[in-house]
Amino acid sequence: MPKPVAVAKKTAVRGSRTGRPVMALLDLLGRRWTLRVVWELRDGPLTSRALRTACDDASPTVMQARLSELREAGLVELLAGDGYRLTALGRELMESFLPLHHFAERWSKRITS
């Protein structure tokens, strides 16, 4: 008979007493500029300067904080000489955004026509 798998103790995250992974992810993605950084990296690596420009000149302090958080979460990596890019996990997250992106495109046409 297989041994039971140990369940990691759940740690509370902002907005949740349960520590559920979806709440932790939504907390991370809900921080200012985080979604934009992930979105801008969808087509390939960008240097820190190019990423800031793509993000409407977000402050360097906030940008570095978000990049550090995304790196710690395993969604973004820093490449020597090439800047930042999505990891395989980050690309998987981006793929999960695509249906929402397509919905938003259809929705925006409906409300603007």
PDB file of N, CA, C and O in Angstrom, residues 28-35 62 66:
ATOM      1  N   LEU A  28      -0.057  37.786  -6.538  1.00  0.00           N
ATOM      2  CA  LEU A  28       1.132  38.164  -7.293  1.00  0.00           C
ATOM      3  C   LEU A  28       0.751  38.906  -8.571  1.00  0.00           C
ATOM      4  O   LEU A  28       1.276  39.985  -8.860  1.00  0.00           O
ATOM      5  N   LEU A  29      -0.177  38.363  -9.333  1.00  0.00           N
ATOM      6  CA  LEU A  29      -0.553  38.962 -10.615  1.00  0.00           C
ATOM      7  C   LEU A  29      -1.301  40.273 -10.451  1.00  0.00           C
ATOM      8  O   LEU A  29      -1.331  41.090 -11.365  1.00  0.00           O
ATOM      9  N   GLY A  30      -1.895  40.488  -9.286  1.00  0.00           N
ATOM     10  CA  GLY A  30      -2.648  41.712  -9.043  1.00  0.00           C
ATOM     11  C   GLY A  30      -1.794  42.893  -8.636  1.00  0.00           C
ATOM     12  O   GLY A  30      -2.290  44.016  -8.530  1.00  0.00           O
ATOM     13  N   ARG A  31      -0.515  42.668  -8.438  1.00  0.00           N
ATOM     14  CA  ARG A  31       0.369  43.769  -8.062  1.00  0.00           C
ATOM     15  C   ARG A  31       0.635  44.663  -9.271  1.00  0.00           C
ATOM     16  O   ARG A  31       0.710  44.192 -10.405  1.00  0.00           O
ATOM     17  N   ARG A  32       0.790  45.938  -8.996  1.00  0.00           N
ATOM     18  CA  ARG A  32       0.963  46.923 -10.065  1.00  0.00           C
ATOM     19  C   ARG A  32       2.092  46.520 -11.004  1.00  0.00           C
ATOM     20  O   ARG A  32       3.187  46.192 -10.570  1.00  0.00           O
ATOM     21  N   TRP A  33       1.832  46.530 -12.282  1.00  0.00           N
ATOM     22  CA  TRP A  33       2.735  46.260 -13.397  1.00  0.00           C
ATOM     23  C   TRP A  33       3.042  44.781 -13.620  1.00  0.00           C
ATOM     24  O   TRP A  33       3.642  44.431 -14.629  1.00  0.00           O
ATOM     25  N   THR A  34       2.642  43.887 -12.734  1.00  0.00           N
ATOM     26  CA  THR A  34       3.017  42.482 -12.879  1.00  0.00           C
ATOM     27  C   THR A  34       2.433  41.866 -14.145  1.00  0.00           C
ATOM     28  O   THR A  34       3.159  41.257 -14.939  1.00  0.00           O
ATOM     29  N   LEU A  35       1.145  42.001 -14.346  1.00  0.00           N
ATOM     30  CA  LEU A  35       0.525  41.440 -15.554  1.00  0.00           C
ATOM     31  C   LEU A  35       1.116  42.071 -16.810  1.00  0.00           C
ATOM     32  O   LEU A  35       1.337  41.394 -17.809  1.00  0.00           O
ATOM     33  N   VAL A  62       9.899  50.096  -8.971  1.00  0.00           N
ATOM     34  CA  VAL A  62       8.757  49.183  -9.039  1.00  0.00           C
ATOM     35  C   VAL A  62       9.035  48.071 -10.043  1.00  0.00           C
ATOM     36  O   VAL A  62       8.759  46.893  -9.783  1.00  0.00           O
ATOM     37  N   ARG A  66       9.021  44.048  -9.233  1.00  0.00           N
ATOM     38  CA  ARG A  66       8.149  43.081  -9.911  1.00  0.00           C
ATOM     39  C   ARG A  66       8.969  41.996 -10.596  1.00  0.00           C
ATOM     40  O   ARG A  66       8.611  40.821 -10.549  1.00  0.00           O
TER      41      ARG A  66
END
